[in-house]
Short mmCIF file of C-alpha atoms and ligand atoms in Angstrom, two decimals:
data_model
loop_
_atom_site.label_atom_id
_atom_site.label_comp_id
_atom_site.label_asym_id
_atom_site.label_seq_id
_atom_site.Cartn_x
_atom_site.Cartn_y
_atom_site.Cartn_z
CA MET A 12 15.77 -47.29 50.82
CA PRO A 13 18.73 -49.47 51.89
CA SER A 14 18.71 -50.51 55.53
CA ALA A 15 21.30 -48.61 57.56
CA SER A 16 22.75 -51.87 58.85
CA LEU A 17 22.86 -53.80 55.57
CA ARG A 18 26.22 -55.50 55.12
CA ALA A 19 27.81 -58.43 53.29
CA GLU A 20 28.31 -61.86 54.82
CA ILE A 21 30.67 -64.45 53.31
CA VAL A 22 28.50 -67.52 52.72
CA GLY A 23 30.65 -69.49 50.27
CA TRP A 24 34.36 -69.89 49.51
CA GLY A 25 36.50 -71.77 47.03
CA LYS A 26 39.98 -71.98 45.60
CA CYS A 27 41.88 -73.35 42.64
CA LEU A 28 45.54 -74.27 42.58
CA PRO A 29 47.03 -75.85 39.48
CA ASP A 30 48.24 -79.45 39.88
CA ARG A 31 51.76 -78.74 38.66
CA VAL A 32 54.17 -78.17 41.58
CA VAL A 33 57.46 -76.39 40.86
CA THR A 34 60.03 -76.68 43.64
CA ASN A 35 62.91 -74.34 44.44
CA VAL A 36 65.31 -77.08 43.39
CA GLU A 37 63.71 -77.21 39.93
CA LEU A 38 64.12 -73.43 39.56
CA ALA A 39 67.75 -73.64 40.71
CA ALA A 40 68.42 -75.94 37.74
CA THR A 41 67.88 -73.04 35.30
CA LEU A 42 68.51 -69.93 37.45
CA ASP A 43 71.47 -68.69 39.50
CA THR A 44 69.65 -69.36 42.80
CA SER A 45 69.33 -72.05 45.47
CA ASP A 46 66.67 -73.73 47.56
CA GLU A 47 68.44 -72.36 50.67
CA TRP A 48 68.38 -68.72 49.46
CA ILE A 49 64.71 -68.83 48.48
CA ARG A 50 63.61 -70.50 51.74
CA GLU A 51 65.67 -68.19 53.98
CA ARG A 52 64.78 -64.91 52.24
CA THR A 53 61.13 -65.62 51.39
CA GLY A 54 59.87 -68.74 53.18
CA ILE A 55 58.78 -70.18 49.81
CA CYS A 56 59.42 -73.91 49.22
CA GLU A 57 57.30 -74.50 46.12
CA ARG A 58 54.63 -72.91 43.97
CA ARG A 59 51.91 -74.06 41.53
CA ILE A 60 52.12 -73.24 37.83
CA VAL A 61 49.34 -73.61 35.26
CA ALA A 62 49.52 -76.31 32.60
CA GLU A 63 48.93 -75.72 28.89
CA GLY A 64 45.29 -74.69 28.38
CA GLU A 65 44.83 -73.32 31.93
CA ALA A 66 44.67 -69.56 32.51
CA THR A 67 43.15 -66.96 34.83
CA THR A 68 39.54 -67.60 33.74
CA SER A 69 39.71 -71.39 34.09
CA MET A 70 41.11 -71.10 37.64
CA ALA A 71 38.59 -68.38 38.54
CA VAL A 72 35.70 -70.54 37.31
CA THR A 73 36.85 -73.55 39.38
CA ALA A 74 37.14 -71.41 42.53
CA ALA A 75 33.78 -69.74 41.84
CA ARG A 76 31.97 -73.06 41.34
CA GLN A 77 33.37 -74.29 44.67
CA ALA A 78 32.13 -71.12 46.39
CA LEU A 79 28.65 -71.61 44.92
CA GLU A 80 28.75 -75.26 46.00
CA ARG A 81 29.70 -74.39 49.61
CA ALA A 82 26.81 -71.93 49.76
CA ASP A 83 24.53 -74.28 47.82
CA ALA A 84 23.66 -71.26 45.67
CA ASP A 85 22.13 -71.04 42.22
CA PRO A 86 24.43 -69.14 39.78
CA ARG A 87 21.30 -67.44 38.40
CA SER A 88 20.87 -65.73 41.79
CA LEU A 89 24.13 -63.77 41.31
CA ASP A 90 23.69 -60.02 40.84
CA LEU A 91 27.33 -59.08 40.34
CA ILE A 92 30.69 -60.76 39.66
CA ILE A 93 33.96 -58.92 40.37
CA VAL A 94 37.27 -60.48 39.35
CA ALA A 95 40.41 -58.94 40.81
CA THR A 96 43.32 -59.70 38.50
CA SER A 97 46.33 -58.11 36.85
CA THR A 98 46.80 -61.08 34.53
CA PRO A 99 43.48 -61.34 32.64
CA ASP A 100 43.16 -63.92 29.85
CA HIS A 101 42.94 -61.00 27.40
CA LEU A 102 43.24 -57.21 27.69
CA MET A 103 39.64 -57.25 26.40
CA PRO A 104 37.05 -58.57 27.20
CA ALA A 105 37.11 -58.72 30.99
CA THR A 106 37.81 -62.05 32.70
CA ALA A 107 34.69 -61.47 34.82
CA SER A 108 32.47 -61.74 31.72
CA GLN A 109 34.08 -65.07 30.82
CA VAL A 110 33.45 -66.30 34.37
CA GLN A 111 29.82 -65.05 34.28
CA ASN A 112 29.28 -66.99 31.07
CA ALA A 113 30.91 -70.21 32.30
CA LEU A 114 28.75 -70.13 35.45
CA GLY A 115 25.53 -69.51 33.53
CA ALA A 116 25.03 -66.47 35.78
CA ALA A 117 22.47 -64.95 33.42
CA HIS A 118 21.40 -62.08 35.71
CA ALA A 119 24.83 -60.88 36.87
CA GLY A 120 26.79 -57.79 35.91
CA ALA A 121 30.52 -58.47 35.64
CA PHE A 122 33.73 -56.46 35.69
CA ASP A 123 37.46 -56.81 36.37
CA LEU A 124 39.35 -54.78 38.91
CA ASN A 125 43.13 -54.27 38.87
CA ALA A 126 44.76 -53.27 42.14
CA GLY A 127 47.73 -55.66 41.97
CA CYS A 128 48.11 -57.96 44.95
CA SER A 129 45.61 -55.83 46.94
CA GLY A 130 43.00 -56.62 44.29
CA PHE A 131 40.95 -59.19 46.19
CA VAL A 132 40.48 -56.98 49.27
CA TYR A 133 39.64 -54.06 46.95
CA ALA A 134 37.03 -56.25 45.20
CA LEU A 135 35.67 -57.43 48.55
CA THR A 136 35.22 -53.78 49.54
CA MET A 137 33.37 -53.08 46.27
CA GLY A 138 31.17 -56.13 46.87
CA GLN A 139 30.39 -54.98 50.42
CA THR A 140 29.63 -51.46 49.18
CA ALA A 141 27.35 -52.75 46.40
CA ILE A 142 25.39 -54.80 48.94
CA ALA A 143 25.26 -52.01 51.53
CA SER A 144 23.78 -49.71 48.84
CA GLY A 145 20.76 -52.01 48.69
CA ALA A 146 21.11 -52.38 44.89
CA PHE A 147 22.71 -55.86 44.96
CA ARG A 148 22.01 -58.85 47.19
CA THR A 149 24.41 -61.57 46.01
CA VAL A 150 27.92 -60.79 44.80
CA LEU A 151 30.70 -63.16 43.76
CA VAL A 152 34.20 -61.82 44.47
CA ILE A 153 37.21 -63.55 42.93
CA GLY A 154 40.98 -62.99 43.12
CA ALA A 155 42.81 -64.81 40.31
CA ASP A 156 46.24 -64.44 38.78
CA THR A 157 48.47 -66.35 36.38
CA MET A 158 51.76 -64.79 37.43
CA SER A 159 53.74 -67.40 35.48
CA ALA A 160 52.50 -65.65 32.31
CA VAL A 161 54.14 -62.35 33.22
CA VAL A 162 57.29 -63.13 35.23
CA ASN A 163 60.59 -62.95 33.44
CA TRP A 164 61.83 -66.52 33.88
CA ASP A 165 65.44 -65.35 33.39
CA ASP A 166 65.25 -62.89 36.32
CA ARG A 167 66.08 -64.64 39.58
CA THR A 168 65.02 -61.64 41.67
CA THR A 169 61.35 -62.14 40.69
CA ALA A 170 60.92 -65.57 39.05
CA VAL A 171 61.31 -67.46 42.33
CA LEU A 172 58.63 -65.45 44.14
CA PHE A 173 55.39 -66.01 42.27
CA GLY A 174 52.83 -68.76 41.62
CA ASP A 175 49.41 -69.18 39.98
CA GLY A 176 46.01 -69.62 41.63
CA ALA A 177 42.52 -68.32 42.29
CA GLY A 178 40.23 -67.87 45.29
CA ALA A 179 36.57 -66.83 45.49
CA VAL A 180 33.96 -65.83 48.05
CA LEU A 181 30.22 -65.48 47.74
CA LEU A 182 28.76 -62.43 49.51
CA ARG A 183 25.13 -62.18 50.56
CA ALA A 184 23.22 -59.33 52.18
CA THR A 185 22.62 -59.62 55.92
CA GLU A 186 21.25 -57.33 58.61
CA ASN A 187 22.99 -59.20 61.41
CA ASP A 188 26.06 -57.94 63.26
CA TYR A 189 28.47 -60.25 61.43
CA GLY A 190 30.00 -60.19 57.94
CA ILE A 191 32.25 -57.40 56.67
CA LEU A 192 32.47 -54.87 59.51
CA SER A 193 34.80 -52.25 58.03
CA THR A 194 37.07 -51.72 55.04
CA LEU A 195 39.96 -49.49 54.06
CA LEU A 196 41.51 -48.72 50.66
CA GLY A 197 44.74 -46.87 49.88
CA SER A 198 46.91 -45.95 46.94
CA ASP A 199 50.16 -44.09 46.27
CA GLY A 200 50.83 -43.94 42.54
CA ALA A 201 54.22 -42.31 43.09
CA GLY A 202 55.43 -45.85 43.73
CA ASP A 203 54.31 -47.03 40.29
CA GLU A 204 57.76 -48.04 39.05
CA LEU A 205 58.53 -50.22 42.08
CA LEU A 206 56.35 -53.01 40.72
CA MET A 207 55.30 -52.90 37.09
CA ILE A 208 54.98 -54.56 33.70
CA PRO A 209 56.28 -51.72 31.53
CA ALA A 210 55.07 -52.70 28.04
CA GLY A 211 51.92 -53.99 26.38
CA GLY A 212 49.57 -51.21 27.50
CA SER A 213 48.72 -47.95 25.74
CA ALA A 214 51.84 -46.11 27.00
CA LEU A 215 54.46 -48.50 25.68
CA ARG A 216 52.92 -50.57 22.92
CA ALA A 217 54.01 -54.08 22.14
CA SER A 218 56.75 -54.15 19.50
CA GLN A 219 59.74 -56.27 18.56
CA GLN A 220 61.86 -53.84 20.58
CA THR A 221 59.77 -54.25 23.77
CA LEU A 222 59.99 -58.02 23.35
CA ASP A 223 63.77 -57.91 22.84
CA ASP A 224 64.14 -55.69 25.93
CA HIS A 225 61.98 -58.04 28.10
CA LEU A 226 59.59 -55.19 28.88
CA HIS A 227 56.54 -57.46 29.00
CA GLY A 228 57.88 -59.15 32.12
CA LEU A 229 57.20 -58.06 35.68
CA GLN A 230 59.89 -55.77 37.14
CA MET A 231 60.22 -55.11 40.86
CA ASN A 232 62.41 -53.20 43.28
CA GLY A 233 62.16 -55.89 45.98
CA ARG A 234 63.85 -53.97 48.79
CA GLN A 235 61.64 -50.89 48.39
CA VAL A 236 58.47 -52.98 48.17
CA TYR A 237 59.62 -54.88 51.26
CA ARG A 238 59.99 -51.61 53.22
CA PHE A 239 56.55 -50.43 52.08
CA ALA A 240 54.95 -53.78 52.95
CA THR A 241 56.37 -54.00 56.46
CA ARG A 242 55.02 -50.49 57.20
CA ILE A 243 51.63 -50.73 55.51
CA LEU A 244 50.56 -54.20 56.76
CA PRO A 245 50.44 -53.21 60.45
CA ASP A 246 49.20 -49.66 59.71
CA ALA A 247 46.26 -50.87 57.57
CA THR A 248 45.43 -53.61 60.10
CA GLN A 249 45.25 -51.11 62.95
CA SER A 250 43.22 -48.57 60.96
CA VAL A 251 40.59 -51.07 59.78
CA LEU A 252 40.20 -52.41 63.33
CA LEU A 253 39.72 -48.89 64.65
CA ALA A 254 36.99 -48.33 62.05
CA ALA A 255 35.29 -51.57 63.14
CA GLY A 256 35.52 -50.61 66.83
CA LEU A 257 37.66 -53.66 67.58
CA SER A 258 40.89 -53.91 69.54
CA LEU A 259 43.88 -55.98 68.42
CA ASP A 260 43.15 -58.41 71.26
CA ALA A 261 39.79 -59.20 69.66
CA VAL A 262 41.41 -60.42 66.44
CA ASP A 263 41.46 -64.19 66.03
CA TRP A 264 43.12 -64.34 62.61
CA VAL A 265 45.02 -61.98 60.35
CA ILE A 266 45.00 -63.14 56.74
CA PRO A 267 47.71 -61.12 55.03
CA HIS A 268 48.80 -61.07 51.39
CA GLN A 269 51.29 -63.91 51.04
CA ALA A 270 54.47 -62.40 49.60
CA ASN A 271 57.21 -63.31 52.06
CA THR A 272 57.17 -64.87 55.55
CA ARG A 273 59.67 -62.23 56.69
CA ILE A 274 57.17 -59.48 55.82
CA ILE A 275 54.44 -61.25 57.81
CA GLU A 276 56.78 -61.85 60.77
CA ALA A 277 57.83 -58.17 60.77
CA ALA A 278 54.15 -57.11 60.75
CA ALA A 279 53.37 -59.49 63.62
CA GLU A 280 56.23 -58.02 65.62
CA ARG A 281 55.13 -54.42 64.99
CA LEU A 282 51.55 -55.28 65.96
CA LYS A 283 52.78 -57.28 68.98
CA LEU A 284 50.59 -60.16 67.85
CA PRO A 285 51.82 -63.76 68.05
CA ILE A 286 52.73 -65.11 64.61
CA ASP A 287 50.42 -68.09 65.14
CA ARG A 288 47.46 -65.72 64.75
CA PHE A 289 48.49 -65.14 61.11
CA VAL A 290 47.41 -67.50 58.35
CA VAL A 291 50.58 -68.26 56.36
CA ASN A 292 50.82 -70.54 53.32
CA VAL A 293 53.39 -68.73 51.17
CA ASP A 294 55.68 -71.76 51.68
CA ALA A 295 53.36 -73.93 49.53
CA TYR A 296 52.13 -71.54 46.86
CA GLY A 297 54.50 -68.52 46.67
CA ASN A 298 52.98 -65.15 45.91
CA THR A 299 49.76 -65.70 43.93
CA SER A 300 49.03 -61.95 43.80
CA ALA A 301 45.28 -61.19 44.00
CA ALA A 302 44.56 -64.86 44.76
CA SER A 303 46.70 -65.12 47.88
CA VAL A 304 44.27 -63.74 50.49
CA PRO A 305 41.19 -65.76 49.37
CA ILE A 306 43.25 -68.96 49.02
CA ALA A 307 44.59 -68.53 52.58
CA LEU A 308 41.08 -67.72 53.87
CA CYS A 309 39.64 -70.76 52.15
CA GLU A 310 42.32 -73.10 53.56
CA ALA A 311 41.86 -71.81 57.09
CA VAL A 312 38.08 -72.26 56.91
CA GLU A 313 38.36 -75.72 55.39
CA ASP A 314 40.84 -77.01 58.00
CA GLY A 315 38.72 -75.65 60.84
CA ARG A 316 41.04 -72.88 62.08
CA ILE A 317 38.42 -70.22 61.34
CA GLN A 318 35.24 -70.73 63.36
CA PRO A 319 31.90 -68.86 63.50
CA GLY A 320 32.03 -65.81 65.75
CA GLN A 321 35.73 -65.17 65.17
CA ASN A 322 37.10 -61.79 64.05
CA LEU A 323 39.38 -61.69 61.01
CA VAL A 324 41.48 -59.04 59.30
CA LEU A 325 42.13 -59.51 55.59
CA VAL A 326 44.96 -57.25 54.45
CA GLY A 327 46.73 -56.81 51.12
CA PHE A 328 49.41 -54.63 49.51
CA GLY A 329 50.96 -54.50 46.08
CA ALA A 330 51.44 -52.81 42.72
CA GLY A 331 50.14 -49.30 42.35
CA LEU A 332 51.27 -48.96 45.05
CA THR A 333 48.03 -50.04 46.69
CA TRP A 334 46.86 -51.42 50.01
CA ALA A 335 43.52 -52.59 51.40
CA ALA A 336 42.11 -54.17 54.54
CA ALA A 337 38.79 -55.58 55.74
CA ALA A 338 37.63 -56.53 59.24
CA VAL A 339 35.25 -59.50 59.11
CA ARG A 340 33.22 -61.32 61.74
CA TRP A 341 32.97 -64.88 60.47
CA ALA A 342 29.53 -66.47 60.69
CA THR A 343 29.28 -69.44 58.39
CA GLU A 344 29.63 -73.06 59.49
CA LYS A 345 31.57 -75.30 57.14
CA PRO A 346 28.92 -77.44 55.42
CA ALA A 347 28.81 -80.76 57.26
CA GLY A 348 27.29 -83.15 54.74
CA ARG A 349 26.58 -83.51 51.07
CA ARG A 350 24.41 -80.95 49.29
CA ALA A 351 20.90 -81.71 48.03
CA SER A 352 21.62 -83.72 44.92
CA TRP A 353 18.97 -82.03 42.78
CA ARG A 354 20.53 -78.62 43.40
CA GLN A 355 23.97 -80.01 42.55
CA ALA A 356 22.53 -81.57 39.40
CA SER A 357 20.88 -78.29 38.43
CA ARG A 358 24.22 -76.42 38.79
CA TRP A 359 25.97 -79.13 36.74
CA ALA A 360 23.30 -78.89 34.00
CA LEU A 361 23.61 -75.09 33.98
CA TYR A 362 27.41 -75.30 33.49
CA ARG A 363 26.99 -77.83 30.65
CA TRP A 364 24.32 -75.65 29.04
CA ALA A 365 26.55 -72.56 29.36
CA ALA A 366 29.42 -74.39 27.62
CA PHE A 367 27.11 -75.63 24.83
CA ARG A 368 25.54 -72.19 24.35
CA THR A 369 29.02 -70.60 24.08
CA ARG A 370 30.08 -73.03 21.36
CA LEU A 371 26.78 -72.49 19.55
CA MET A 372 26.97 -68.68 19.74
CA ARG A 373 30.60 -68.62 18.59
CA GLY A 374 29.67 -70.89 15.67
CA VAL A 375 26.69 -68.72 14.71
CA ASN A 376 28.74 -65.50 15.02
CA ARG A 377 31.50 -66.91 12.80
CA LEU A 378 28.96 -68.12 10.25
CA MET A 379 27.24 -64.71 10.21
CA ALA A 380 30.59 -63.00 9.68
CA ARG A 381 31.35 -65.33 6.75
CA VAL A 382 27.90 -64.80 5.23
CA GLY A 383 28.34 -61.03 5.69
CA ARG A 384 31.67 -61.11 3.85
CA LEU A 385 30.20 -63.18 1.00
CA TRP A 386 27.23 -60.81 0.76
CA ASN A 387 29.55 -57.78 0.53
CA VAL A 388 31.61 -59.45 -2.21
CA THR A 389 28.44 -60.29 -4.19
CA ILE A 390 27.03 -56.76 -3.89
CA ASN A 391 30.33 -55.06 -4.76
CA ASP A 392 30.74 -57.32 -7.80
O1 UT7 B 423 53.13 -58.89 46.13
C1 UT7 B 423 53.89 -57.78 46.43
C2 UT7 B 423 55.14 -57.81 45.70
N1 UT7 B 423 56.28 -58.42 46.23
C3 UT7 B 423 56.80 -58.35 47.46
O2 UT7 B 423 56.17 -58.07 48.42
C4 UT7 B 423 58.25 -58.63 47.60
C5 UT7 B 423 58.90 -57.74 48.63
N2 UT7 B 423 60.34 -57.95 48.70
C6 UT7 B 423 60.86 -59.09 49.16
O3 UT7 B 423 60.17 -60.01 49.56
C7 UT7 B 423 62.37 -59.19 49.23
O4 UT7 B 423 62.94 -57.91 49.04
C8 UT7 B 423 62.98 -60.17 48.18
C9 UT7 B 423 62.63 -61.60 48.54
C10 UT7 B 423 62.45 -59.83 46.79
C11 UT7 B 423 64.50 -60.06 48.16
O5 UT7 B 423 65.02 -60.31 49.49
P1 UT7 B 423 66.12 -59.35 50.12
O6 UT7 B 423 66.54 -59.92 51.39
O7 UT7 B 423 65.50 -57.97 50.13
O8 UT7 B 423 67.28 -59.45 49.06
P2 UT7 B 423 67.98 -58.29 48.25
O9 UT7 B 423 67.09 -57.78 47.17
O10 UT7 B 423 68.54 -57.30 49.22
O11 UT7 B 423 69.17 -59.07 47.56
C12 UT7 B 423 70.22 -59.66 48.35
C13 UT7 B 423 71.14 -60.40 47.39
C14 UT7 B 423 71.50 -59.62 46.15
O12 UT7 B 423 72.85 -59.89 45.83
P3 UT7 B 423 74.01 -58.84 46.21
O13 UT7 B 423 73.66 -57.57 45.49
O14 UT7 B 423 73.93 -58.69 47.70
O15 UT7 B 423 75.23 -59.52 45.71
C15 UT7 B 423 70.62 -60.19 45.09
O16 UT7 B 423 71.17 -60.09 43.78
O17 UT7 B 423 70.49 -61.58 46.93
C16 UT7 B 423 70.57 -61.63 45.51
N3 UT7 B 423 69.40 -62.34 45.02
C17 UT7 B 423 69.37 -63.68 44.90
N4 UT7 B 423 70.26 -64.64 45.16
C18 UT7 B 423 69.91 -65.90 44.94
C19 UT7 B 423 68.20 -61.83 44.64
N5 UT7 B 423 67.39 -62.83 44.25
C20 UT7 B 423 68.08 -63.98 44.40
C21 UT7 B 423 67.78 -65.33 44.19
N6 UT7 B 423 68.71 -66.27 44.48
N7 UT7 B 423 66.57 -65.72 43.72
#
């Protein structure tokens, strides 16, 4: 029987941002836009874009390994891995399985979750629920997106807004009165066309025509999404606090989805909360979709803004339309010194072994396929 008070505590955190910085000025060289317009209307100054060979899985793995390092956890102790993304490496298999393999997390189940930019808070809620059920003790939750792979680089209304990145947290079961206190999920599919990638799925299959019509690129009605966001951010924040039995005054930090500083400022005004209680980093990374909330959380923990005992609200909104919020009482101290070197070495060895085993298995599978084909030819002859 699960304990009535079993909940999830965040014991590790990590992030990955590609090295390549793309400034507004660089974008203005190829698009009919300007640094001034982008800064004034969005607050974005620059964003990170993946290099050749980097993708959603590689960023997710880097963030996940950092989270395991912060918690000094063995990847083999993971029960479940959830990756929130709308830009998986492939439509199939799930990114989460690739992450599970790269971590050597031999005992973990793994699945992807797509709830647009709300994805990380959705996945956090699923992680909390899995732990509260008593069936899982240690859950890795990741938000990762390679938005540069799906934006239409000729469309100035969207291309300037997005960036790439990943963030991860490690959840562990606790019976204490901290961790994830309450969660809220919402969806309104009538708003589907406000933010969508029309082609490439089962409804509108990839064809030369869909390529010619740029239907594989992200399309957005910015003004409508803006109106939705400025309403839902404060509403979801208030509702999740009510469910946690907390007042707005008790909130130390709101960590909102990073889409536009104007959206965050409007939410702060509606909530009558000072803007300096919001974690904002959209200026440096743009909108990294499902990665934005965990990246902001990770930065605020690392630079010491978030301290044990503080109350946080994590709140996201995005394609679907969807929205999600979580009230969290932070408990974990930032690790002060270096980790035990043997545990670090064991993680390193596990990652090397996982990479070797993958190459070996792929080689064996290809060889078996070739032998199978040869066998068929011989028999049929
Ligand atoms: O993760 C969730 C998804 N995304 C969001 O949350 C985004 C929500 N929406 C927004 O943040 C804002 O609506 C935008 C930043 C997308 C746009 O800001 P806005 O103040 O709502 O601008 P607008 O769409 O009303 O456009 C104003 C003008 C238009 O020109 P006209 O029609 O007034 O002549 C646009 O064509 O700005 C023009 N414009 C641009 N100009 C220069 C749109 N994009 C650009 C651009 N550079 N990049």
